mmCIF file of C-alpha atoms and ligand atoms in Angstrom:
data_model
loop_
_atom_site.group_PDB
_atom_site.id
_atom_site.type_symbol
_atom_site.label_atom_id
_atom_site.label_comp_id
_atom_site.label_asym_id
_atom_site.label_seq_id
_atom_site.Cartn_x
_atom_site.Cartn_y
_atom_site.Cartn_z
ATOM 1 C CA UNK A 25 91.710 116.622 101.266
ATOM 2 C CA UNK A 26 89.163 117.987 98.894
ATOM 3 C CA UNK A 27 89.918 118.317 95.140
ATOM 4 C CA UNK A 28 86.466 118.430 94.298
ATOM 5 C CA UNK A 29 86.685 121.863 94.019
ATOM 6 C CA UNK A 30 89.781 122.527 91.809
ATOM 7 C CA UNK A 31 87.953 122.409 88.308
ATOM 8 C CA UNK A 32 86.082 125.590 89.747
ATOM 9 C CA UNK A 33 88.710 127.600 91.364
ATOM 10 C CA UNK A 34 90.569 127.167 88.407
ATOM 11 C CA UNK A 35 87.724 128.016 85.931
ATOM 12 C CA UNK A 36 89.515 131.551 84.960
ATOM 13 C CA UNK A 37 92.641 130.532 84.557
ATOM 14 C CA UNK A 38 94.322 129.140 81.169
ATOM 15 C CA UNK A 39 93.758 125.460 80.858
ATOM 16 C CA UNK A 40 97.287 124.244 81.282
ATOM 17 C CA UNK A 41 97.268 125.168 85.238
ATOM 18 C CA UNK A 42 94.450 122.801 86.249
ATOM 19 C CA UNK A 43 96.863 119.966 84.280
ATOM 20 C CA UNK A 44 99.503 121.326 86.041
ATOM 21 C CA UNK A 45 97.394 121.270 89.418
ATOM 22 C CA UNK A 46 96.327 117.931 88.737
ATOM 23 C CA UNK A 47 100.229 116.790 87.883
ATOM 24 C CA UNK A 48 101.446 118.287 91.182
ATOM 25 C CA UNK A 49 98.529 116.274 93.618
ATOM 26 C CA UNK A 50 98.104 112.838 91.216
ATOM 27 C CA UNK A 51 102.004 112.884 89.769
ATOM 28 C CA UNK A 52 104.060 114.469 92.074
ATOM 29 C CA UNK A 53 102.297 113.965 95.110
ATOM 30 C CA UNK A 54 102.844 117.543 97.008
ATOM 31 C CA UNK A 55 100.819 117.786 100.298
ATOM 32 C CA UNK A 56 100.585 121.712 100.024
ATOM 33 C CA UNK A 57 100.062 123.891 97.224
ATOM 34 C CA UNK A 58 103.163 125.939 98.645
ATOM 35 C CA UNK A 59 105.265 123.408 97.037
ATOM 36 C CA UNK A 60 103.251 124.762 93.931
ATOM 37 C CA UNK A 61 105.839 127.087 93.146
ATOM 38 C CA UNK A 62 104.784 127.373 89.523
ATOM 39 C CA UNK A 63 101.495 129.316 90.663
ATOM 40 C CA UNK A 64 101.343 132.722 92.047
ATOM 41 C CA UNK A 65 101.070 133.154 95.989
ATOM 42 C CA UNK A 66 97.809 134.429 95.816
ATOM 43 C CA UNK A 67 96.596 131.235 94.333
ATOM 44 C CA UNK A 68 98.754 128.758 96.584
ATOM 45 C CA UNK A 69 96.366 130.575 99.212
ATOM 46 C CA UNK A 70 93.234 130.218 97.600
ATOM 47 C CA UNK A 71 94.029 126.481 96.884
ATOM 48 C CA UNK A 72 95.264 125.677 100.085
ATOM 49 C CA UNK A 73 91.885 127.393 101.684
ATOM 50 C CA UNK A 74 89.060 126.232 99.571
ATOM 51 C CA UNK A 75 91.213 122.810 97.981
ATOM 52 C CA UNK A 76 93.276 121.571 101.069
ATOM 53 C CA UNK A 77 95.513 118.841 100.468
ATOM 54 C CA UNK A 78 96.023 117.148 103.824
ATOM 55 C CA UNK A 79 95.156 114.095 104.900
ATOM 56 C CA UNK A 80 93.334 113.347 108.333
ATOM 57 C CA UNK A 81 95.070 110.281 108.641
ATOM 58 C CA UNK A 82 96.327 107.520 112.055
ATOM 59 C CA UNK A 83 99.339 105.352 110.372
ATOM 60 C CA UNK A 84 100.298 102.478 112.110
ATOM 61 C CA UNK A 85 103.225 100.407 111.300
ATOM 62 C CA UNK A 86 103.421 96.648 111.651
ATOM 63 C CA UNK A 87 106.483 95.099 113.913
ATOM 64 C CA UNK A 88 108.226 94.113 110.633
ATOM 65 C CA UNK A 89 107.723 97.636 109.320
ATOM 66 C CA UNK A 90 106.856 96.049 105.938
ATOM 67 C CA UNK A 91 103.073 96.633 106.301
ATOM 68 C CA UNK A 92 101.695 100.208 106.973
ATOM 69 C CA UNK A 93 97.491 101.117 107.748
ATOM 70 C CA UNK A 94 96.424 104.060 107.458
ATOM 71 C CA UNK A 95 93.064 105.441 109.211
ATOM 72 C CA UNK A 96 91.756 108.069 107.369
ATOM 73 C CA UNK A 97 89.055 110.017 108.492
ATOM 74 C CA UNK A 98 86.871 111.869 105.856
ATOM 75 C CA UNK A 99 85.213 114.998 105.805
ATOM 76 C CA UNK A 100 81.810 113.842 107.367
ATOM 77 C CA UNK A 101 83.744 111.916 109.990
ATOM 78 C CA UNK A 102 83.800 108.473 108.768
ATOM 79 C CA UNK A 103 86.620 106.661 108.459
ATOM 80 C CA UNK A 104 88.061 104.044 105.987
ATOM 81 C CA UNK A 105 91.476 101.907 106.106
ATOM 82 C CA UNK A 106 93.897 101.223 103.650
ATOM 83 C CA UNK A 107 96.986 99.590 103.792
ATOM 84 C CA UNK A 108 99.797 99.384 102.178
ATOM 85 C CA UNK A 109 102.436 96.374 101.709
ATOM 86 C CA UNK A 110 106.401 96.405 100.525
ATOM 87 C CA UNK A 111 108.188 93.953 98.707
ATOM 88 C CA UNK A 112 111.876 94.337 98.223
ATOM 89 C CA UNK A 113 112.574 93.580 94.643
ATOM 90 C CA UNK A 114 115.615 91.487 95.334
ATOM 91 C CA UNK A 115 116.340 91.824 91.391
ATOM 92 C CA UNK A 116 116.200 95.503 91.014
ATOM 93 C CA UNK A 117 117.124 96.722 94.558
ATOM 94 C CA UNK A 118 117.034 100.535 92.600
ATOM 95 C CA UNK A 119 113.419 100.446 91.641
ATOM 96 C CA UNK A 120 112.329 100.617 95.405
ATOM 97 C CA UNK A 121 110.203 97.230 95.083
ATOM 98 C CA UNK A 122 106.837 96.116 94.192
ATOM 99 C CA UNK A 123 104.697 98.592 97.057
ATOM 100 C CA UNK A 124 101.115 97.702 96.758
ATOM 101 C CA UNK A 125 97.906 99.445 98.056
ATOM 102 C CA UNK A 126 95.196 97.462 99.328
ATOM 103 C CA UNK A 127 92.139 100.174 98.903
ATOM 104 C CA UNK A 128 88.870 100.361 100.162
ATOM 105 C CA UNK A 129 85.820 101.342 98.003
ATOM 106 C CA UNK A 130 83.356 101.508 100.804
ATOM 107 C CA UNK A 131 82.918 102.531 104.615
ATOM 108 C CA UNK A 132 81.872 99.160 105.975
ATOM 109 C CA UNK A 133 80.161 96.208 103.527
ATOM 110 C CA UNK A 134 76.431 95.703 103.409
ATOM 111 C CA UNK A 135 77.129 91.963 102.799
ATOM 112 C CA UNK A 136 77.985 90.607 105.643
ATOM 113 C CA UNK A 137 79.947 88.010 105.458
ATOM 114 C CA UNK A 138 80.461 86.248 108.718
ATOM 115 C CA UNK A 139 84.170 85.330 108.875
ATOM 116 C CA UNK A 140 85.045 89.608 107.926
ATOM 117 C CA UNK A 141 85.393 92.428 110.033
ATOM 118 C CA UNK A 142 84.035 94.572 107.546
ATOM 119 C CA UNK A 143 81.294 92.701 107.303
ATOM 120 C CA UNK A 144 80.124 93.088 110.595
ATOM 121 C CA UNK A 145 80.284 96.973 110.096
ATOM 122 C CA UNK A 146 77.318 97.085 108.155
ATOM 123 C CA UNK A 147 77.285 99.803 105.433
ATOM 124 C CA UNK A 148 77.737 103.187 106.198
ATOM 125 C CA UNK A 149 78.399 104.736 102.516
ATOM 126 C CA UNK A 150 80.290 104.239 99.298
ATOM 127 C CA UNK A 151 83.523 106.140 98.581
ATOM 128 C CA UNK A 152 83.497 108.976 96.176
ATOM 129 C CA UNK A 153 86.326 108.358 93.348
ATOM 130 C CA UNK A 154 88.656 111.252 95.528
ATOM 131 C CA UNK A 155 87.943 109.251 98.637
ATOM 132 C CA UNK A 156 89.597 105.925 96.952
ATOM 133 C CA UNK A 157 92.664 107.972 95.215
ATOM 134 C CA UNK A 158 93.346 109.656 98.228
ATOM 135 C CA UNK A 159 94.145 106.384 99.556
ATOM 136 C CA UNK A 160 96.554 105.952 97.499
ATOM 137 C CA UNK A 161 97.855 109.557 97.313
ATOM 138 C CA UNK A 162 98.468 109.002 100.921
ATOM 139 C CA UNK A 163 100.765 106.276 100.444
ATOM 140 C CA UNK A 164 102.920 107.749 97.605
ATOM 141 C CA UNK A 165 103.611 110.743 99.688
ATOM 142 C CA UNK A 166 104.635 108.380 102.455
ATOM 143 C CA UNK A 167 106.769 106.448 100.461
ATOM 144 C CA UNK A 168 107.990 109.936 99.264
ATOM 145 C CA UNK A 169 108.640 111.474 102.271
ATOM 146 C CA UNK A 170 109.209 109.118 105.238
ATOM 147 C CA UNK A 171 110.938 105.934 103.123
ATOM 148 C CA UNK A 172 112.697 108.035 100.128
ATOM 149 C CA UNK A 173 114.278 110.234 102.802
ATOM 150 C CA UNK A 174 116.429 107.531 104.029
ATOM 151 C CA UNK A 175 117.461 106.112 100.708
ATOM 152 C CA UNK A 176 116.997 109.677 98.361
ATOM 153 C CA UNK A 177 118.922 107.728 95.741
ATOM 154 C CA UNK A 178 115.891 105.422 94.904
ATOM 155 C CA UNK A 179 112.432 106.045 93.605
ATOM 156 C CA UNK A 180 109.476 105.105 95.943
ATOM 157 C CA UNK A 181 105.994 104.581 94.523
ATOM 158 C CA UNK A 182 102.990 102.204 94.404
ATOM 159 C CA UNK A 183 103.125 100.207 91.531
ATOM 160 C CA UNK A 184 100.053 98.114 92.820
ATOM 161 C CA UNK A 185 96.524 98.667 93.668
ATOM 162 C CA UNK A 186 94.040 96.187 94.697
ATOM 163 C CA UNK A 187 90.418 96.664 95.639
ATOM 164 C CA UNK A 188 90.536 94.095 98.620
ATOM 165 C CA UNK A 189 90.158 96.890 101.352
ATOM 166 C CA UNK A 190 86.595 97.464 103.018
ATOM 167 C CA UNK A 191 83.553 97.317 101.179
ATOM 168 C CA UNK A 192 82.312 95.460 97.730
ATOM 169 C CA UNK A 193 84.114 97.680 94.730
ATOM 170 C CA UNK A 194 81.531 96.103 92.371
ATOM 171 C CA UNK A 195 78.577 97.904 94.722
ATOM 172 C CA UNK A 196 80.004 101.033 94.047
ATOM 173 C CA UNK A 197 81.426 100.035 89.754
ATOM 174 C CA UNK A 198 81.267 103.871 88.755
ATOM 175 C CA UNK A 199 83.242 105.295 91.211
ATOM 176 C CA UNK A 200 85.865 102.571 91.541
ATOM 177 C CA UNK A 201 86.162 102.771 87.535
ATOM 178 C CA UNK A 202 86.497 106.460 87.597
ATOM 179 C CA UNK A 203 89.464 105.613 90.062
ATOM 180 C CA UNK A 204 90.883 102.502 88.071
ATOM 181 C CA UNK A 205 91.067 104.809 84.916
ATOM 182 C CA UNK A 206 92.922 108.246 87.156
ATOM 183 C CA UNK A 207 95.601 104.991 88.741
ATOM 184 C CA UNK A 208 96.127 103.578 85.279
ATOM 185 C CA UNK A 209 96.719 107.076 83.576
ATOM 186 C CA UNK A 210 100.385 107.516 82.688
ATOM 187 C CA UNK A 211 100.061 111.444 82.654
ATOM 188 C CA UNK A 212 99.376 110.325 87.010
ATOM 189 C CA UNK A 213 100.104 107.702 88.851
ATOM 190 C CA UNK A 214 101.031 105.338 85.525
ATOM 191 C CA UNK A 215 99.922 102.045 87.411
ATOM 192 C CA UNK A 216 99.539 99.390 84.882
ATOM 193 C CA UNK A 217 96.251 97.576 84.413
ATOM 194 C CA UNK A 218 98.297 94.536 84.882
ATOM 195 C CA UNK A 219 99.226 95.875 88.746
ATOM 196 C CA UNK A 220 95.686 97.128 89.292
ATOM 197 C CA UNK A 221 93.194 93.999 90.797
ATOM 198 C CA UNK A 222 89.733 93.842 91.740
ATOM 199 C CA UNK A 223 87.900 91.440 93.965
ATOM 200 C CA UNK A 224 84.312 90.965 94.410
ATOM 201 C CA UNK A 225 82.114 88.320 96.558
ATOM 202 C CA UNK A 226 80.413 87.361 92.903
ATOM 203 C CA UNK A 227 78.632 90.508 91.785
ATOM 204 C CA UNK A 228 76.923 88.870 88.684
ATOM 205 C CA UNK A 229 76.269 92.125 86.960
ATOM 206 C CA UNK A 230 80.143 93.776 88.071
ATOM 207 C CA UNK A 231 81.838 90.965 86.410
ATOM 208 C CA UNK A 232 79.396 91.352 82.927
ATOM 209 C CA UNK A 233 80.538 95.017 82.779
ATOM 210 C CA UNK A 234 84.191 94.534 84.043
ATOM 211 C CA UNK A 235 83.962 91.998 80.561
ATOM 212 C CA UNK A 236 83.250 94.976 78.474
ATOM 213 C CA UNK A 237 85.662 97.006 79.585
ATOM 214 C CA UNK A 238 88.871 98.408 77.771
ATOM 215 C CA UNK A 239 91.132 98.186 80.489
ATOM 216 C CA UNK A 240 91.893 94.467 81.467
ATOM 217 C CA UNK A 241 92.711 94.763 84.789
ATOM 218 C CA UNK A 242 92.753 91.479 87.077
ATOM 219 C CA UNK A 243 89.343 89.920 89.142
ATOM 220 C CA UNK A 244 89.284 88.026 91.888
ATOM 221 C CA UNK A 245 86.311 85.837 93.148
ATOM 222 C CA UNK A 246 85.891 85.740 97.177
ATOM 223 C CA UNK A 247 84.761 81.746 96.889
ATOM 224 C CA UNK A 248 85.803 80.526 100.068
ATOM 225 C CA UNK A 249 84.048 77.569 99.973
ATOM 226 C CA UNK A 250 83.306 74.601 97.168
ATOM 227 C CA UNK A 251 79.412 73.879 97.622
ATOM 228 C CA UNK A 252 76.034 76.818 97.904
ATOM 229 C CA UNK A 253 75.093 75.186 101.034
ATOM 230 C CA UNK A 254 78.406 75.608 102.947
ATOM 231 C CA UNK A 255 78.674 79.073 100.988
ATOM 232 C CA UNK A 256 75.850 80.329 101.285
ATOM 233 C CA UNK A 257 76.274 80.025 105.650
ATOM 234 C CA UNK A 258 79.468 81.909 105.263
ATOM 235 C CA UNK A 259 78.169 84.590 102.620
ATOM 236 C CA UNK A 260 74.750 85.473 102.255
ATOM 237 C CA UNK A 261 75.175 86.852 99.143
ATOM 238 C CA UNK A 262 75.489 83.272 97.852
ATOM 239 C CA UNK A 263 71.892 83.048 98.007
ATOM 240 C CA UNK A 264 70.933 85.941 95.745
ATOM 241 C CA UNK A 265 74.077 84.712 93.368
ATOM 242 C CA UNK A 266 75.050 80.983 93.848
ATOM 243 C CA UNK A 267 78.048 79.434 92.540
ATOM 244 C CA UNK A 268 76.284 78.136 89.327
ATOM 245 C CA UNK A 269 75.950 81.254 88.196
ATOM 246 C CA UNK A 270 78.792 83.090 89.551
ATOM 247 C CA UNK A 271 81.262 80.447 87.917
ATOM 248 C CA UNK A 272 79.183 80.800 84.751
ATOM 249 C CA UNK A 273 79.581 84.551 84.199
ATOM 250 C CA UNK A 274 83.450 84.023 85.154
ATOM 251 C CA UNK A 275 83.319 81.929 82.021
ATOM 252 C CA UNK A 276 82.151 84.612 80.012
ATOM 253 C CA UNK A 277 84.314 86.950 81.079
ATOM 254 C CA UNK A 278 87.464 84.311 80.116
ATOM 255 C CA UNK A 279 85.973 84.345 76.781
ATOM 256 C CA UNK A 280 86.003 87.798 76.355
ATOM 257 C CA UNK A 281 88.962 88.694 77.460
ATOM 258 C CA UNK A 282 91.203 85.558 78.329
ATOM 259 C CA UNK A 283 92.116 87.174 81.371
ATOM 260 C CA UNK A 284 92.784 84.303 84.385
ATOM 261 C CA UNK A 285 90.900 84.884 87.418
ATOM 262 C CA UNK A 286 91.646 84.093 90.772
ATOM 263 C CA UNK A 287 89.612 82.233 93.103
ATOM 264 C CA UNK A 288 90.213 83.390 96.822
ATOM 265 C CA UNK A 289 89.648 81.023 99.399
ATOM 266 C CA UNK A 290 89.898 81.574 103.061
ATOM 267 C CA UNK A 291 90.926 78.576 105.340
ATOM 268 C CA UNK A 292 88.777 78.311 108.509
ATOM 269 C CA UNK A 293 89.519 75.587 110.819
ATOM 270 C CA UNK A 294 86.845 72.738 111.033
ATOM 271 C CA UNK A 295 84.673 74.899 108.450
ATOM 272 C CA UNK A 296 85.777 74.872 104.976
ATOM 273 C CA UNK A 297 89.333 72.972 105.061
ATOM 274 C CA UNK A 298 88.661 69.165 104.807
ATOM 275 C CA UNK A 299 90.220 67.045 102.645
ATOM 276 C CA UNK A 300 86.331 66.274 101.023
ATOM 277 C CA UNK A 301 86.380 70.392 101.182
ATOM 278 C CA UNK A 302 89.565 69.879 99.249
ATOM 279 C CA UNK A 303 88.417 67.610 96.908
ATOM 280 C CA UNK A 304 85.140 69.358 95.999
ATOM 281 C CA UNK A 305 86.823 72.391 95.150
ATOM 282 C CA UNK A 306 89.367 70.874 92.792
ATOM 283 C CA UNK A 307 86.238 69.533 91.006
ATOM 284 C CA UNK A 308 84.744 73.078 90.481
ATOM 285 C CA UNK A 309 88.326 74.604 89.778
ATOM 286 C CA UNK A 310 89.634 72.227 87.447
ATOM 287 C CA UNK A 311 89.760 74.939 84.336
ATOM 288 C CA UNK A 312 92.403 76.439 82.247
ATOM 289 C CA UNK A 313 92.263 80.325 83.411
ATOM 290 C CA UNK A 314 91.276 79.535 86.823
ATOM 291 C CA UNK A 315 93.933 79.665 90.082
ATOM 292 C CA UNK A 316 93.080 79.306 93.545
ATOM 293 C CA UNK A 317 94.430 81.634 96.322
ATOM 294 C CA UNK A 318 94.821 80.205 99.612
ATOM 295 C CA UNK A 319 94.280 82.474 102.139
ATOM 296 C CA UNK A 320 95.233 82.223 106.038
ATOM 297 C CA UNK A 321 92.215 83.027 107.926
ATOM 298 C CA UNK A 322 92.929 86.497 110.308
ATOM 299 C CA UNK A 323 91.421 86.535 113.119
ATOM 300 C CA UNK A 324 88.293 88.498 113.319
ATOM 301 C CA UNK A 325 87.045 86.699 116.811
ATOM 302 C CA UNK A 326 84.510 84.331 115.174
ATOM 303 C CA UNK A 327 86.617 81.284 113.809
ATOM 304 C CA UNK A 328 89.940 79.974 114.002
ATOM 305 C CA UNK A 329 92.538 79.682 111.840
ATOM 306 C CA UNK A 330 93.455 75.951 109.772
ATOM 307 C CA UNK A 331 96.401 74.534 111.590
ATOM 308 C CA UNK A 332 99.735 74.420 109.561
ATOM 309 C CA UNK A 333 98.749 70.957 108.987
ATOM 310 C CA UNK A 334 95.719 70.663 107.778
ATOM 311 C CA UNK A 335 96.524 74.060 105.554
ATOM 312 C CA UNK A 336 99.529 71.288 104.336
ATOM 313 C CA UNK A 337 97.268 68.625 103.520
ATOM 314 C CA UNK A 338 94.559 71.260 101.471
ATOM 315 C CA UNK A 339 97.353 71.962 99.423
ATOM 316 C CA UNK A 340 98.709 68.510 98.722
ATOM 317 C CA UNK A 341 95.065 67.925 96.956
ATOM 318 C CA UNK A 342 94.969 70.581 94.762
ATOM 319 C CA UNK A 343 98.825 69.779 94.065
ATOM 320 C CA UNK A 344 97.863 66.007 93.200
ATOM 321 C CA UNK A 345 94.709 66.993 91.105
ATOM 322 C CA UNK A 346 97.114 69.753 89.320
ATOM 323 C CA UNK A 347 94.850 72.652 90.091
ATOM 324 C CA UNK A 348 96.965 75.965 90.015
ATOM 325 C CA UNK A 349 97.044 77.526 93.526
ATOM 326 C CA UNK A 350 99.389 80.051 95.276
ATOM 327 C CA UNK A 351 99.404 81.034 99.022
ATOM 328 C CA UNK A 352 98.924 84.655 99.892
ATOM 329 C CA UNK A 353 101.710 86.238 102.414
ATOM 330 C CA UNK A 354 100.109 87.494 105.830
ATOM 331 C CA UNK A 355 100.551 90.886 106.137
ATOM 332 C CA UNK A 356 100.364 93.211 109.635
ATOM 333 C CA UNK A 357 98.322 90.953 111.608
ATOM 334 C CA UNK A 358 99.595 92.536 114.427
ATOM 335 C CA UNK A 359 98.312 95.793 113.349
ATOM 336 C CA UNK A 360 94.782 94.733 112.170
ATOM 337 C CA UNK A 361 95.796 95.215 108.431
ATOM 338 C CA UNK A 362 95.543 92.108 106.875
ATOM 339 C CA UNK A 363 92.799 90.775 104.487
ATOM 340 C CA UNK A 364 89.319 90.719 106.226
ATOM 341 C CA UNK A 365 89.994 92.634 109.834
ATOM 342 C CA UNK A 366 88.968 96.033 108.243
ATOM 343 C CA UNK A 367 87.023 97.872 110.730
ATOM 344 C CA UNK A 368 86.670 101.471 111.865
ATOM 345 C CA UNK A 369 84.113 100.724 114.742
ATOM 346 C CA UNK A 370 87.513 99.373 117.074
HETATM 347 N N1 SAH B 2 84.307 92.622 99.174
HETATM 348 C C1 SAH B 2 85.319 92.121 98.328
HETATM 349 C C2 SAH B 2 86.661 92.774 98.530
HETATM 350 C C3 SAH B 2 87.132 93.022 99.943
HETATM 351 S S1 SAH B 2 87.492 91.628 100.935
HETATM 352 C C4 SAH B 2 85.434 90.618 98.463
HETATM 353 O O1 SAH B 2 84.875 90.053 99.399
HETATM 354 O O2 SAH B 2 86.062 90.009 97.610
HETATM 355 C C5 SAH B 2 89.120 91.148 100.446
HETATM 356 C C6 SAH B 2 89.451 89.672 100.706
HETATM 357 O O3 SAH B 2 89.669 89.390 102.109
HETATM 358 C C7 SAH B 2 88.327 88.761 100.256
HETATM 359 O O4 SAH B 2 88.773 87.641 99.555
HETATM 360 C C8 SAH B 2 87.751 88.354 101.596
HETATM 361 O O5 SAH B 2 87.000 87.234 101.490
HETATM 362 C C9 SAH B 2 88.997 88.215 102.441
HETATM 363 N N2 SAH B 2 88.721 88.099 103.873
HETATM 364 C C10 SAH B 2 87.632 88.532 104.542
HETATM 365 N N3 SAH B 2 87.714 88.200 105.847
HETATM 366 C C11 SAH B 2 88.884 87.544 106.012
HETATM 367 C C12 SAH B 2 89.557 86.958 107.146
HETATM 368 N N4 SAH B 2 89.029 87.019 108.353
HETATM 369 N N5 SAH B 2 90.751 86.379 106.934
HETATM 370 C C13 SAH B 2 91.308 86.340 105.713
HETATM 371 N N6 SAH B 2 90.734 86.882 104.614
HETATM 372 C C14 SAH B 2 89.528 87.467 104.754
HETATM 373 FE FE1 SF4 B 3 82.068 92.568 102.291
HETATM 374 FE FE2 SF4 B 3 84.117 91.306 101.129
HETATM 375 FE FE3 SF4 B 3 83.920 91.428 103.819
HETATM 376 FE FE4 SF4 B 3 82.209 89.926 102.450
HETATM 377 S S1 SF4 B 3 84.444 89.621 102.579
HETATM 378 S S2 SF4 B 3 81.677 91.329 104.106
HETATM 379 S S3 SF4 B 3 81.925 91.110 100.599
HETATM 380 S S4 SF4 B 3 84.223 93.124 102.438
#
């Protein structure tokens, strides 16, 4: 897909067309401008030539089916995943559930973390704001087209959209931003900022400027252990911005906007999931706006997973020191899509 050129080709034209272009790809979700019936055949042609609208994309489906990657290869021949997850709204069986879009902002991660697949990619670029939209453009015309055509009476979209796909969003802010702002448009894809997350490995100067920002949408911290020494083993970026300081700019950002933030940490067996792991980390976490998301370690071929166990007795800590924690679902294992196996070298 390439919409970069669509301001130009429509540069003669009245000004409501390139809204009504922009409806049809951002709103609508057509994958050919022949479904653009409102323009004349001539220009169909000349959109579909110089602006294609398809998407070089490998889908894979987990077992479950409620999990879907997507491979998508872009125009110099890199390639970035995204996935999406569905969530039957038990409530509202009408609204076609809560289907979220975990995005990537980069191709690969320049910082390395050693428990990620993505990490171990190395960087290769940052995503242009298209190249993240598309992502989720993909996904709403899957949902459109493959889901809505066996249930026509319900309306499929995604309603969520979190940066926790490959790459560090907060290494690439402008682009990501220009995204945020197209996703959280109601004239487009209407995704409230409330349904639109962000999570960063402790960007100091991405959480400052997320602070000032009108839109509130919600930030996640990738902490994943409770001390600098352990941390800084597992995430290199620790040393450049240690927990001190990381926790300290989360504080300003509370203050700002009284947003809560979420603290994710994975659990690696024998590395970060002791009970004096547990313990240290309902020290550091005991604060009003803070929660801590527990996170089942995927297998990326370096560690090993907590056993059901010892993931019981983390959680009976924080429970008994009344620290606010939730446990993330694990989604499409079996299909390489969950948190942390992102990688387009396999
Ligand atoms: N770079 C950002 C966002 C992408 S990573 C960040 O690190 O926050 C999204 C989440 O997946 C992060 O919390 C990350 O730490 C987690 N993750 C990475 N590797 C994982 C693994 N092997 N198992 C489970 N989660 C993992
Ligand atoms: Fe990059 Fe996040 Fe993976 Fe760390 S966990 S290497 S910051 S994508």
């Amino acid at each position: 897909m390439d919409l970069d050129n669509l301001e130009r080709i429509l540069e003669g034209e009245p000004k409501y067309r390139l809204t009504q272009a922009k409806e049809a790809v951002l709103k609508n979700f057509i994958s050919n401008w022949s479904e653009a019936t409102f323009f004349t055949k001539e220009l169909r042609d000349k959109l579909n030539k110089e602006c294609p609208l398809e998407i070089n994309a490998q889908v894979l489906v987990s077992k479950t089916g409620d999990s879907v990657k997507a491979r998508i290869t872009l125009a110099d021949g890199l390639q970035t995943e995204t996935v999406l997850m569905r969530h039957a709204d038990p409530l509202r069986p009408e609204a076609g559930g809560r289907n979220t879009v975990c995005v990537s902002s980069q191709v690969g991660c320049p910082l390395g973390c050693l428990f990620c697949a993505t990490g171990k990619m190395g960087l290769k670029r940052s995503l242009t704001t298209n190249e993240i939209i598309e992502q989720v453009i993909f996904f709403n015309r899957y949902l459109k087209k493959i889901i809505q055509s066996e249930r026509p009476d319900i309306l499929y979209k995604v309603t969520n959209v979190t940066f926790m796909g490959m790459g560090e969003p907060f290494l690439n802010y402008e682009n990501v931003w220009e995204a945020i702002k197209i996703f959280n448009d109601y004239k487009y894809f209407n995704i409230g900022v409330r349904s639109i997350s962000i999570s960063t490995a402790g960007i100091l100067e991405g959480i400052k400027k997320l602070a000032e920002e009108k839109l509130h949408v919600n930030l996640a911290i990738s902490l994943h252990a409770p001390n600098d020494k352990l941390r800084s083993e597992l995430m290199p970026i620790d040393k450049k911005y240690p927990l001190e300081k990381v926790l300290k700019v989360v504080d300003e950002y509370i203050a700002k906007t009284k947003r809560k933030v979420m603290f994710e940490y994975v659990l690696i067996k024998d590395v970060n999931d002791t009970d004096n792991h547990a313990k240290e980390l309902c020290k550091i976490m005991d604060k009003k706006l803070y929660f801590v998301n527990l996170i089942l370690y995927n297998d990326t071929g370096i560690y090993q997973a907590s056993t059901t166990q010892r993931v019981k007795a983390f959680r009976n800590i924080l429970e008994k020191e009344k620290i606010r924690y939730t446990q993330r679902y694990r989604f499409g294992d079996d299909i390489s899509a969950a948190c942390g196996q992102f990688n387009t070298k396999k």
